[in-house]
């Protein structure tokens, strides 16, 4: 039954309308130097991610289904466009779920796959900005979510609270880094990078905070569904204790 639900969930991602636009940095927006810079930084994380994914799958091939679900979760949520009163738009990232289950390095692999498909099929983001978008969402957001979850879990916080805060703060971290990336590329002519950062982050903040809270709640719900059907796999992944 669980496998059938996962297959239906994966199939559903192809039913998303093609006129969606996300707040990934768009194709050609960053200067060539910064496009290359972020791609160079992101590349080692992807290599390590492939290593850790193969290692975890060898422990139990069944976790491939959960891994695919995490990828679909990121694809769907990060493809949504939610309007903002500031004249921009925002979207959830979905990165927290996979970070909790598989760790931050694995999410760099999911991130690059999702961002590549979105750039090619949905015109979200772009190829030249792939490295920057991956660093903000699939690396920084993933690491923040993972660290928050592990910290709270070690302090014996309730599992749902730990996952909620990890997902929410991972989402917010993504947008903070995106604003910083834009500020580095386009500093204010008179007042510099910091002033530019404040301008960019203020564009996202109004809508992104409630979106992050909503994503945290949704992530807890999805995690509890996985827990009900795949408890043994979560034990192997060291997400829950024996």
mmCIF file of C-alpha atoms in Angstrom:
data_model
loop_
_atom_site.group_PDB
_atom_site.id
_atom_site.type_symbol
_atom_site.label_atom_id
_atom_site.label_comp_id
_atom_site.label_asym_id
_atom_site.label_seq_id
_atom_site.Cartn_x
_atom_site.Cartn_y
_atom_site.Cartn_z
ATOM 1 C CA UNK A 1 0.000 0.000 0.000
ATOM 2 C CA UNK A 2 2.771 2.411 0.925
ATOM 3 C CA UNK A 3 4.614 1.722 -2.349
ATOM 4 C CA UNK A 4 1.437 2.422 -4.328
ATOM 5 C CA UNK A 5 1.019 5.751 -2.570
ATOM 6 C CA UNK A 6 4.608 6.700 -3.328
ATOM 7 C CA UNK A 7 4.166 5.816 -7.010
ATOM 8 C CA UNK A 8 1.022 7.954 -7.180
ATOM 9 C CA UNK A 9 2.846 10.783 -5.443
ATOM 10 C CA UNK A 10 5.719 10.616 -7.940
ATOM 11 C CA UNK A 11 3.269 10.490 -10.845
ATOM 12 C CA UNK A 12 1.496 13.577 -9.522
ATOM 13 C CA UNK A 13 4.539 15.787 -10.001
ATOM 14 C CA UNK A 14 4.119 15.533 -13.766
ATOM 15 C CA UNK A 15 0.630 16.995 -13.434
ATOM 16 C CA UNK A 16 1.922 20.350 -12.197
ATOM 17 C CA UNK A 17 1.013 23.119 -14.664
ATOM 18 C CA UNK A 18 3.950 24.347 -16.709
ATOM 19 C CA UNK A 19 3.239 28.024 -16.025
ATOM 20 C CA UNK A 20 4.670 27.910 -12.512
ATOM 21 C CA UNK A 21 7.642 30.106 -11.678
ATOM 22 C CA UNK A 22 9.781 29.738 -8.606
ATOM 23 C CA UNK A 23 12.067 32.173 -6.856
ATOM 24 C CA UNK A 24 15.262 30.400 -7.856
ATOM 25 C CA UNK A 25 17.726 32.881 -9.335
ATOM 26 C CA UNK A 26 16.794 32.957 -13.016
ATOM 27 C CA UNK A 27 18.912 32.034 -16.012
ATOM 28 C CA UNK A 28 21.517 34.635 -16.951
ATOM 29 C CA UNK A 29 20.821 36.886 -13.964
ATOM 30 C CA UNK A 30 24.161 36.399 -12.201
ATOM 31 C CA UNK A 31 27.422 37.713 -13.672
ATOM 32 C CA UNK A 32 29.654 34.935 -15.103
ATOM 33 C CA UNK A 33 32.133 35.169 -12.212
ATOM 34 C CA UNK A 34 29.487 34.449 -9.584
ATOM 35 C CA UNK A 35 27.882 31.710 -11.669
ATOM 36 C CA UNK A 36 31.226 29.917 -11.870
ATOM 37 C CA UNK A 37 32.085 30.665 -8.231
ATOM 38 C CA UNK A 38 28.953 29.061 -6.770
ATOM 39 C CA UNK A 39 29.131 26.094 -9.141
ATOM 40 C CA UNK A 40 32.728 25.445 -8.084
ATOM 41 C CA UNK A 41 31.823 25.544 -4.389
ATOM 42 C CA UNK A 42 28.781 23.281 -4.835
ATOM 43 C CA UNK A 43 30.548 20.575 -6.863
ATOM 44 C CA UNK A 44 32.397 18.797 -3.985
ATOM 45 C CA UNK A 45 29.154 18.505 -2.005
ATOM 46 C CA UNK A 46 27.509 16.651 -4.890
ATOM 47 C CA UNK A 47 30.420 14.219 -5.087
ATOM 48 C CA UNK A 48 30.249 13.512 -1.359
ATOM 49 C CA UNK A 49 26.486 13.212 -1.622
ATOM 50 C CA UNK A 50 26.744 10.419 -4.190
ATOM 51 C CA UNK A 51 29.151 8.572 -1.908
ATOM 52 C CA UNK A 52 26.875 8.783 1.134
ATOM 53 C CA UNK A 53 23.759 7.838 -0.838
ATOM 54 C CA UNK A 54 25.399 4.673 -2.192
ATOM 55 C CA UNK A 55 26.577 3.810 1.302
ATOM 56 C CA UNK A 56 23.091 4.155 2.793
ATOM 57 C CA UNK A 57 21.366 2.252 -0.017
ATOM 58 C CA UNK A 58 23.733 -0.688 0.449
ATOM 59 C CA UNK A 59 22.486 -0.979 4.037
ATOM 60 C CA UNK A 60 18.926 -1.461 2.814
ATOM 61 C CA UNK A 61 17.857 -1.159 -0.856
ATOM 62 C CA UNK A 62 14.278 -0.453 0.291
ATOM 63 C CA UNK A 63 15.237 3.080 1.300
ATOM 64 C CA UNK A 64 15.451 3.956 -2.408
ATOM 65 C CA UNK A 65 11.682 4.430 -2.342
ATOM 66 C CA UNK A 66 11.943 6.857 0.558
ATOM 67 C CA UNK A 67 14.782 8.655 -1.216
ATOM 68 C CA UNK A 68 12.628 9.021 -4.341
ATOM 69 C CA UNK A 69 9.795 10.408 -2.238
ATOM 70 C CA UNK A 70 12.119 13.001 -0.706
ATOM 71 C CA UNK A 71 13.181 14.057 -4.205
ATOM 72 C CA UNK A 72 9.563 14.352 -5.340
ATOM 73 C CA UNK A 73 8.723 16.333 -2.194
ATOM 74 C CA UNK A 74 11.476 18.845 -2.996
ATOM 75 C CA UNK A 75 10.441 19.023 -6.655
ATOM 76 C CA UNK A 76 6.798 19.763 -5.903
ATOM 77 C CA UNK A 77 7.271 22.274 -3.108
ATOM 78 C CA UNK A 78 10.116 24.208 -4.704
ATOM 79 C CA UNK A 79 8.142 24.514 -7.964
ATOM 80 C CA UNK A 80 5.229 26.312 -6.339
ATOM 81 C CA UNK A 81 4.771 30.037 -6.870
ATOM 82 C CA UNK A 82 3.199 31.991 -4.033
ATOM 83 C CA UNK A 83 2.701 35.744 -4.607
ATOM 84 C CA UNK A 84 4.106 38.374 -2.293
ATOM 85 C CA UNK A 85 2.784 41.840 -1.498
ATOM 86 C CA UNK A 86 6.323 43.114 -2.071
ATOM 87 C CA UNK A 87 5.976 42.432 -5.791
ATOM 88 C CA UNK A 88 7.971 39.211 -5.777
ATOM 89 C CA UNK A 89 7.019 35.621 -5.058
ATOM 90 C CA UNK A 90 8.229 32.906 -2.721
ATOM 91 C CA UNK A 91 8.060 29.144 -2.428
ATOM 92 C CA UNK A 92 8.782 26.395 0.095
ATOM 93 C CA UNK A 93 11.857 24.256 -0.501
ATOM 94 C CA UNK A 94 10.973 20.796 0.859
ATOM 95 C CA UNK A 95 14.624 20.282 1.724
ATOM 96 C CA UNK A 96 14.134 19.584 5.432
ATOM 97 C CA UNK A 97 12.553 16.136 5.068
ATOM 98 C CA UNK A 98 15.432 14.617 3.124
ATOM 99 C CA UNK A 99 18.001 16.323 5.347
ATOM 100 C CA UNK A 100 16.505 14.658 8.404
ATOM 101 C CA UNK A 101 16.290 11.233 6.750
ATOM 102 C CA UNK A 102 19.445 11.069 4.622
ATOM 103 C CA UNK A 103 21.696 13.877 5.817
ATOM 104 C CA UNK A 104 22.754 17.137 4.164
ATOM 105 C CA UNK A 105 25.200 15.732 1.609
ATOM 106 C CA UNK A 106 22.535 13.520 0.059
ATOM 107 C CA UNK A 107 20.323 16.562 -0.409
ATOM 108 C CA UNK A 108 22.939 18.187 -2.621
ATOM 109 C CA UNK A 109 22.354 15.340 -5.091
ATOM 110 C CA UNK A 110 18.580 15.664 -4.857
ATOM 111 C CA UNK A 111 18.982 19.419 -5.181
ATOM 112 C CA UNK A 112 21.012 19.289 -8.373
ATOM 113 C CA UNK A 113 18.597 16.780 -9.962
ATOM 114 C CA UNK A 114 15.522 18.809 -9.007
ATOM 115 C CA UNK A 115 17.013 22.144 -10.057
ATOM 116 C CA UNK A 116 18.208 20.708 -13.362
ATOM 117 C CA UNK A 117 14.778 19.290 -14.202
ATOM 118 C CA UNK A 118 13.064 22.520 -13.177
ATOM 119 C CA UNK A 119 15.439 24.591 -15.299
ATOM 120 C CA UNK A 120 14.980 22.399 -18.376
ATOM 121 C CA UNK A 121 11.285 21.496 -18.096
ATOM 122 C CA UNK A 122 9.630 24.328 -16.170
ATOM 123 C CA UNK A 123 11.935 27.297 -16.850
ATOM 124 C CA UNK A 124 12.574 27.670 -13.102
ATOM 125 C CA UNK A 125 16.029 28.877 -12.266
ATOM 126 C CA UNK A 126 18.604 28.187 -14.938
ATOM 127 C CA UNK A 127 21.719 26.308 -15.947
ATOM 128 C CA UNK A 128 24.108 29.206 -15.353
ATOM 129 C CA UNK A 129 22.609 29.801 -11.905
ATOM 130 C CA UNK A 130 22.407 26.111 -11.002
ATOM 131 C CA UNK A 131 25.399 26.301 -8.670
ATOM 132 C CA UNK A 132 24.068 29.329 -6.795
ATOM 133 C CA UNK A 133 20.595 27.858 -6.390
ATOM 134 C CA UNK A 134 22.040 24.523 -5.312
ATOM 135 C CA UNK A 135 24.277 26.150 -2.721
ATOM 136 C CA UNK A 136 21.423 28.109 -1.151
ATOM 137 C CA UNK A 137 18.763 25.384 -1.169
ATOM 138 C CA UNK A 138 20.438 21.994 -1.497
ATOM 139 C CA UNK A 139 23.503 22.742 0.619
ATOM 140 C CA UNK A 140 22.986 25.593 3.094
ATOM 141 C CA UNK A 141 19.298 24.878 3.691
ATOM 142 C CA UNK A 142 20.037 21.169 4.054
ATOM 143 C CA UNK A 143 22.890 21.656 6.518
ATOM 144 C CA UNK A 144 20.895 24.076 8.664
ATOM 145 C CA UNK A 145 17.944 21.666 8.787
ATOM 146 C CA UNK A 146 20.211 18.717 9.624
ATOM 147 C CA UNK A 147 22.115 20.518 12.390
ATOM 148 C CA UNK A 148 18.926 21.850 13.993
ATOM 149 C CA UNK A 149 17.310 18.405 13.940
ATOM 150 C CA UNK A 150 20.348 16.626 15.395
ATOM 151 C CA UNK A 151 20.802 19.269 18.082
ATOM 152 C CA UNK A 152 17.188 19.132 19.239
ATOM 153 C CA UNK A 153 17.030 15.351 18.935
ATOM 154 C CA UNK A 154 20.119 14.969 21.132
ATOM 155 C CA UNK A 155 18.476 17.285 23.657
ATOM 156 C CA UNK A 156 15.512 14.848 23.716
ATOM 157 C CA UNK A 157 13.040 17.252 22.156
ATOM 158 C CA UNK A 158 9.816 15.828 20.802
ATOM 159 C CA UNK A 159 10.484 14.386 17.332
ATOM 160 C CA UNK A 160 7.739 16.401 15.666
ATOM 161 C CA UNK A 161 8.995 19.655 17.175
ATOM 162 C CA UNK A 162 12.554 18.870 16.078
ATOM 163 C CA UNK A 163 11.459 18.170 12.505
ATOM 164 C CA UNK A 164 9.194 21.221 12.395
ATOM 165 C CA UNK A 165 11.951 23.605 13.499
ATOM 166 C CA UNK A 166 14.544 21.940 11.275
ATOM 167 C CA UNK A 167 12.359 22.259 8.195
ATOM 168 C CA UNK A 168 11.258 25.814 8.969
ATOM 169 C CA UNK A 169 14.746 27.141 9.704
ATOM 170 C CA UNK A 170 16.234 25.295 6.729
ATOM 171 C CA UNK A 171 13.699 27.045 4.507
ATOM 172 C CA UNK A 172 14.501 30.463 5.967
ATOM 173 C CA UNK A 173 18.248 29.835 5.673
ATOM 174 C CA UNK A 174 17.813 29.194 1.955
ATOM 175 C CA UNK A 175 16.325 32.635 1.403
ATOM 176 C CA UNK A 176 18.883 34.363 3.602
ATOM 177 C CA UNK A 177 21.675 32.861 1.505
ATOM 178 C CA UNK A 178 19.870 33.710 -1.740
ATOM 179 C CA UNK A 179 19.599 37.334 -0.611
ATOM 180 C CA UNK A 180 23.299 37.297 0.279
ATOM 181 C CA UNK A 181 24.212 35.858 -3.129
ATOM 182 C CA UNK A 182 22.262 38.594 -4.877
ATOM 183 C CA UNK A 183 23.824 41.245 -2.646
ATOM 184 C CA UNK A 184 27.324 40.015 -3.505
ATOM 185 C CA UNK A 185 26.542 40.103 -7.216
ATOM 186 C CA UNK A 186 24.710 43.430 -7.105
ATOM 187 C CA UNK A 187 25.970 45.570 -4.208
ATOM 188 C CA UNK A 188 24.428 48.986 -3.724
ATOM 189 C CA UNK A 189 26.502 51.591 -5.548
ATOM 190 C CA UNK A 190 26.591 53.925 -2.556
ATOM 191 C CA UNK A 191 26.080 51.815 0.584
ATOM 192 C CA UNK A 192 27.566 48.492 -0.387
ATOM 193 C CA UNK A 193 26.746 44.818 0.113
ATOM 194 C CA UNK A 194 25.025 45.025 3.501
ATOM 195 C CA UNK A 195 22.493 47.600 2.339
ATOM 196 C CA UNK A 196 21.802 45.546 -0.774
ATOM 197 C CA UNK A 197 21.356 42.413 1.367
ATOM 198 C CA UNK A 198 18.757 44.163 3.534
ATOM 199 C CA UNK A 199 16.840 45.205 0.427
ATOM 200 C CA UNK A 200 16.817 41.693 -1.023
ATOM 201 C CA UNK A 201 15.923 39.937 2.229
ATOM 202 C CA UNK A 202 13.075 42.379 2.872
ATOM 203 C CA UNK A 203 11.535 41.349 -0.453
ATOM 204 C CA UNK A 204 11.307 37.727 0.694
ATOM 205 C CA UNK A 205 10.636 38.097 4.416
ATOM 206 C CA UNK A 206 6.935 39.000 4.503
ATOM 207 C CA UNK A 207 5.725 35.878 2.707
ATOM 208 C CA UNK A 208 8.588 33.511 3.454
ATOM 209 C CA UNK A 209 8.059 33.340 7.217
ATOM 210 C CA UNK A 210 4.481 31.969 7.002
ATOM 211 C CA UNK A 211 5.542 29.729 4.116
ATOM 212 C CA UNK A 212 8.364 28.305 6.230
ATOM 213 C CA UNK A 213 5.958 27.628 9.099
ATOM 214 C CA UNK A 214 3.547 25.870 6.738
ATOM 215 C CA UNK A 215 6.381 23.807 5.284
ATOM 216 C CA UNK A 216 7.427 22.759 8.773
ATOM 217 C CA UNK A 217 3.930 21.492 9.538
ATOM 218 C CA UNK A 218 3.675 19.630 6.222
ATOM 219 C CA UNK A 219 7.088 18.029 6.735
ATOM 220 C CA UNK A 220 6.014 16.689 10.134
ATOM 221 C CA UNK A 221 2.891 15.165 8.571
ATOM 222 C CA UNK A 222 4.859 13.458 5.785
ATOM 223 C CA UNK A 223 7.477 12.207 8.241
ATOM 224 C CA UNK A 224 4.810 10.628 10.446
ATOM 225 C CA UNK A 225 3.358 8.827 7.419
ATOM 226 C CA UNK A 226 6.798 7.425 6.577
ATOM 227 C CA UNK A 227 7.308 6.477 10.220
ATOM 228 C CA UNK A 228 4.078 4.469 10.266
ATOM 229 C CA UNK A 229 5.088 2.355 7.266
ATOM 230 C CA UNK A 230 8.899 2.299 7.335
ATOM 231 C CA UNK A 231 9.994 2.261 10.956
ATOM 232 C CA UNK A 232 12.770 -0.294 10.390
ATOM 233 C CA UNK A 233 14.265 1.742 7.551
ATOM 234 C CA UNK A 234 14.276 4.858 9.731
ATOM 235 C CA UNK A 235 16.131 2.915 12.414
ATOM 236 C CA UNK A 236 18.792 1.946 9.870
ATOM 237 C CA UNK A 237 19.077 5.599 8.869
ATOM 238 C CA UNK A 238 19.531 6.489 12.575
ATOM 239 C CA UNK A 239 16.561 8.840 12.440
ATOM 240 C CA UNK A 240 14.771 7.054 15.272
ATOM 241 C CA UNK A 241 16.256 5.080 18.128
ATOM 242 C CA UNK A 242 15.778 1.348 18.553
#
